[in-house]
Amino acid sequence: MLNGKDLGRAIEQAINKKLASGSVKSKTEIARHFNVKLPSIYDWIKKGSISKDKLPELWSYFSDVVGPEHWGLKELHTPLKKEEPSRTQNEQQFEDLFNAYLSAPAERKEIVNFLLLQNNTSEPSWVNSDTRAYITTLERQASDWLNSRENNSKPKKRPA
């Protein structure tokens, strides 16, 4: 089994072969597969260091472009483990949002609570007509942006 810089080079070569094969379009797509962010992939390459629990998946994922000898192995030994259901993109987004909410300052949490629960709760004392107007404007701009994405066109500038 390769380690250190040799493992980093092997990972980089496997990524390049996977990209060249056309089975993935970007390193970001590869990072998503491993449930990591792109900088982690660069660390794997630079440091030749990867979590041991990700190794079997690494070998399996790149098995269409490199064999066990690429990793310094005679054959692949993948430990038997229960298959964990892969997380959907929505589950990942929910977890990211939840973690962002938990790490947000109290003021931001209060704003988010009001925005998401405004029909279910009484209005906090800090909300005034300017706040309501700003929220209405934000919702309109977001709606315009979403519509323009669906139509694949640039949003038109609104007069001030």
PDB file of N, CA and C in Angstrom, residues 36-73:
ATOM      1  N   VAL A  36     -16.902  15.226   0.807  1.00  0.00           N
ATOM      2  CA  VAL A  36     -15.903  16.168   1.309  1.00  0.00           C
ATOM      3  C   VAL A  36     -15.927  17.401   0.413  1.00  0.00           C
ATOM      4  N   LYS A  37     -15.280  18.443   0.869  1.00  0.00           N
ATOM      5  CA  LYS A  37     -15.171  19.654   0.061  1.00  0.00           C
ATOM      6  C   LYS A  37     -13.894  19.562  -0.778  1.00  0.00           C
ATOM      7  N   LEU A  38     -13.854  20.325  -1.859  1.00  0.00           N
ATOM      8  CA  LEU A  38     -12.738  20.277  -2.806  1.00  0.00           C
ATOM      9  C   LEU A  38     -11.362  20.447  -2.144  1.00  0.00           C
ATOM     10  N   PRO A  39     -11.196  21.355  -1.157  1.00  0.00           N
ATOM     11  CA  PRO A  39      -9.872  21.473  -0.534  1.00  0.00           C
ATOM     12  C   PRO A  39      -9.367  20.156   0.074  1.00  0.00           C
ATOM     13  N   SER A  40     -10.272  19.294   0.513  1.00  0.00           N
ATOM     14  CA  SER A  40      -9.847  17.993   1.053  1.00  0.00           C
ATOM     15  C   SER A  40      -9.188  17.149  -0.027  1.00  0.00           C
ATOM     16  N   ILE A  41      -9.737  17.211  -1.240  1.00  0.00           N
ATOM     17  CA  ILE A  41      -9.142  16.465  -2.354  1.00  0.00           C
ATOM     18  C   ILE A  41      -7.719  16.969  -2.603  1.00  0.00           C
ATOM     19  N   TYR A  42      -7.550  18.293  -2.580  1.00  0.00           N
ATOM     20  CA  TYR A  42      -6.214  18.855  -2.785  1.00  0.00           C
ATOM     21  C   TYR A  42      -5.263  18.428  -1.666  1.00  0.00           C
ATOM     22  N   ASP A  43      -5.765  18.324  -0.430  1.00  0.00           N
ATOM     23  CA  ASP A  43      -4.937  17.838   0.679  1.00  0.00           C
ATOM     24  C   ASP A  43      -4.533  16.386   0.466  1.00  0.00           C
ATOM     25  N   TRP A  44      -5.462  15.566  -0.019  1.00  0.00           N
ATOM     26  CA  TRP A  44      -5.134  14.164  -0.292  1.00  0.00           C
ATOM     27  C   TRP A  44      -3.954  14.098  -1.259  1.00  0.00           C
ATOM     28  N   ILE A  45      -4.012  14.946  -2.287  1.00  0.00           N
ATOM     29  CA  ILE A  45      -2.965  14.945  -3.313  1.00  0.00           C
ATOM     30  C   ILE A  45      -1.654  15.488  -2.741  1.00  0.00           C
ATOM     31  N   LYS A  46      -1.726  16.624  -2.073  1.00  0.00           N
ATOM     32  CA  LYS A  46      -0.528  17.302  -1.590  1.00  0.00           C
ATOM     33  C   LYS A  46       0.162  16.518  -0.476  1.00  0.00           C
ATOM     34  N   LYS A  47      -0.634  16.048   0.495  1.00  0.00           N
ATOM     35  CA  LYS A  47      -0.058  15.387   1.665  1.00  0.00           C
ATOM     36  C   LYS A  47      -0.013  13.872   1.541  1.00  0.00           C
ATOM     37  N   GLY A  48      -0.782  13.334   0.600  1.00  0.00           N
ATOM     38  CA  GLY A  48      -0.847  11.879   0.487  1.00  0.00           C
ATOM     39  C   GLY A  48      -1.489  11.258   1.703  1.00  0.00           C
ATOM     40  N   SER A  49      -2.413  11.995   2.277  1.00  0.00           N
ATOM     41  CA  SER A  49      -3.064  11.550   3.502  1.00  0.00           C
ATOM     42  C   SER A  49      -4.568  11.528   3.295  1.00  0.00           C
ATOM     43  N   ILE A  50      -5.175  10.392   3.624  1.00  0.00           N
ATOM     44  CA  ILE A  50      -6.615  10.238   3.474  1.00  0.00           C
ATOM     45  C   ILE A  50      -7.100   9.364   4.628  1.00  0.00           C
ATOM     46  N   SER A  51      -8.276   9.622   5.085  1.00  0.00           N
ATOM     47  CA  SER A  51      -8.860   8.846   6.174  1.00  0.00           C
ATOM     48  C   SER A  51      -8.908   7.362   5.794  1.00  0.00           C
ATOM     49  N   LYS A  52      -8.511   6.505   6.724  1.00  0.00           N
ATOM     50  CA  LYS A  52      -8.481   5.064   6.441  1.00  0.00           C
ATOM     51  C   LYS A  52      -9.851   4.525   6.059  1.00  0.00           C
ATOM     52  N   ASP A  53     -10.896   5.105   6.619  1.00  0.00           N
ATOM     53  CA  ASP A  53     -12.236   4.596   6.291  1.00  0.00           C
ATOM     54  C   ASP A  53     -12.659   4.965   4.877  1.00  0.00           C
ATOM     55  N   LYS A  54     -11.953   5.903   4.243  1.00  0.00           N
ATOM     56  CA  LYS A  54     -12.282   6.273   2.866  1.00  0.00           C
ATOM     57  C   LYS A  54     -11.486   5.464   1.836  1.00  0.00           C
ATOM     58  N   LEU A  55     -10.454   4.768   2.282  1.00  0.00           N
ATOM     59  CA  LEU A  55      -9.609   4.019   1.340  1.00  0.00           C
ATOM     60  C   LEU A  55     -10.381   2.994   0.509  1.00  0.00           C
ATOM     61  N   PRO A  56     -11.190   2.127   1.115  1.00  0.00           N
ATOM     62  CA  PRO A  56     -11.915   1.158   0.280  1.00  0.00           C
ATOM     63  C   PRO A  56     -12.796   1.830  -0.772  1.00  0.00           C
ATOM     64  N   GLU A  57     -13.421   2.939  -0.397  1.00  0.00           N
ATOM     65  CA  GLU A  57     -14.255   3.660  -1.362  1.00  0.00           C
ATOM     66  C   GLU A  57     -13.385   4.294  -2.439  1.00  0.00           C
ATOM     67  N   LEU A  58     -12.215   4.793  -2.056  1.00  0.00           N
ATOM     68  CA  LEU A  58     -11.278   5.370  -3.024  1.00  0.00           C
ATOM     69  C   LEU A  58     -10.885   4.311  -4.058  1.00  0.00           C
ATOM     70  N   TRP A  59     -10.505   3.131  -3.587  1.00  0.00           N
ATOM     71  CA  TRP A  59     -10.111   2.047  -4.495  1.00  0.00           C
ATOM     72  C   TRP A  59     -11.259   1.667  -5.410  1.00  0.00           C
ATOM     73  N   SER A  60     -12.432   1.541  -4.818  1.00  0.00           N
ATOM     74  CA  SER A  60     -13.610   1.134  -5.595  1.00  0.00           C
ATOM     75  C   SER A  60     -13.988   2.193  -6.630  1.00  0.00           C
ATOM     76  N   TYR A  61     -13.986   3.456  -6.207  1.00  0.00           N
ATOM     77  CA  TYR A  61     -14.410   4.554  -7.072  1.00  0.00           C
ATOM     78  C   TYR A  61     -13.526   4.674  -8.313  1.00  0.00           C
ATOM     79  N   PHE A  62     -12.238   4.465  -8.126  1.00  0.00           N
ATOM     80  CA  PHE A  62     -11.302   4.617  -9.247  1.00  0.00           C
ATOM     81  C   PHE A  62     -10.991   3.291  -9.937  1.00  0.00           C
ATOM     82  N   SER A  63     -11.665   2.209  -9.550  1.00  0.00           N
ATOM     83  CA  SER A  63     -11.355   0.885 -10.106  1.00  0.00           C
ATOM     84  C   SER A  63     -11.632   0.790 -11.602  1.00  0.00           C
ATOM     85  N   ASP A  64     -12.430   1.709 -12.139  1.00  0.00           N
ATOM     86  CA  ASP A  64     -12.681   1.686 -13.584  1.00  0.00           C
ATOM     87  C   ASP A  64     -11.516   2.264 -14.380  1.00  0.00           C
ATOM     88  N   VAL A  65     -10.600   2.970 -13.704  1.00  0.00           N
ATOM     89  CA  VAL A  65      -9.479   3.582 -14.432  1.00  0.00           C
ATOM     90  C   VAL A  65      -8.105   3.104 -13.947  1.00  0.00           C
ATOM     91  N   VAL A  66      -8.022   2.564 -12.732  1.00  0.00           N
ATOM     92  CA  VAL A  66      -6.750   2.032 -12.219  1.00  0.00           C
ATOM     93  C   VAL A  66      -7.013   0.749 -11.443  1.00  0.00           C
ATOM     94  N   GLY A  67      -6.039  -0.130 -11.455  1.00  0.00           N
ATOM     95  CA  GLY A  67      -6.167  -1.391 -10.736  1.00  0.00           C
ATOM     96  C   GLY A  67      -5.504  -1.328  -9.370  1.00  0.00           C
ATOM     97  N   PRO A  68      -5.525  -2.442  -8.640  1.00  0.00           N
ATOM     98  CA  PRO A  68      -4.952  -2.476  -7.294  1.00  0.00           C
ATOM     99  C   PRO A  68      -3.455  -2.152  -7.270  1.00  0.00           C
ATOM    100  N   GLU A  69      -2.743  -2.542  -8.339  1.00  0.00           N
ATOM    101  CA  GLU A  69      -1.301  -2.272  -8.385  1.00  0.00           C
ATOM    102  C   GLU A  69      -1.003  -0.773  -8.375  1.00  0.00           C
ATOM    103  N   HIS A  70      -1.932   0.027  -8.860  1.00  0.00           N
ATOM    104  CA  HIS A  70      -1.769   1.483  -8.852  1.00  0.00           C
ATOM    105  C   HIS A  70      -1.613   2.001  -7.420  1.00  0.00           C
ATOM    106  N   TRP A  71      -2.265   1.319  -6.485  1.00  0.00           N
ATOM    107  CA  TRP A  71      -2.236   1.723  -5.073  1.00  0.00           C
ATOM    108  C   TRP A  71      -1.160   0.961  -4.294  1.00  0.00           C
ATOM    109  N   GLY A  72      -0.351   0.159  -5.023  1.00  0.00           N
ATOM    110  CA  GLY A  72       0.687  -0.623  -4.362  1.00  0.00           C
ATOM    111  C   GLY A  72       0.144  -1.886  -3.722  1.00  0.00           C
ATOM    112  N   LEU A  73      -0.963  -2.396  -4.243  1.00  0.00           N
ATOM    113  CA  LEU A  73      -1.603  -3.597  -3.703  1.00  0.00           C
ATOM    114  C   LEU A  73      -1.576  -4.709  -4.745  1.00  0.00           C
TER     115      LEU A  73
END
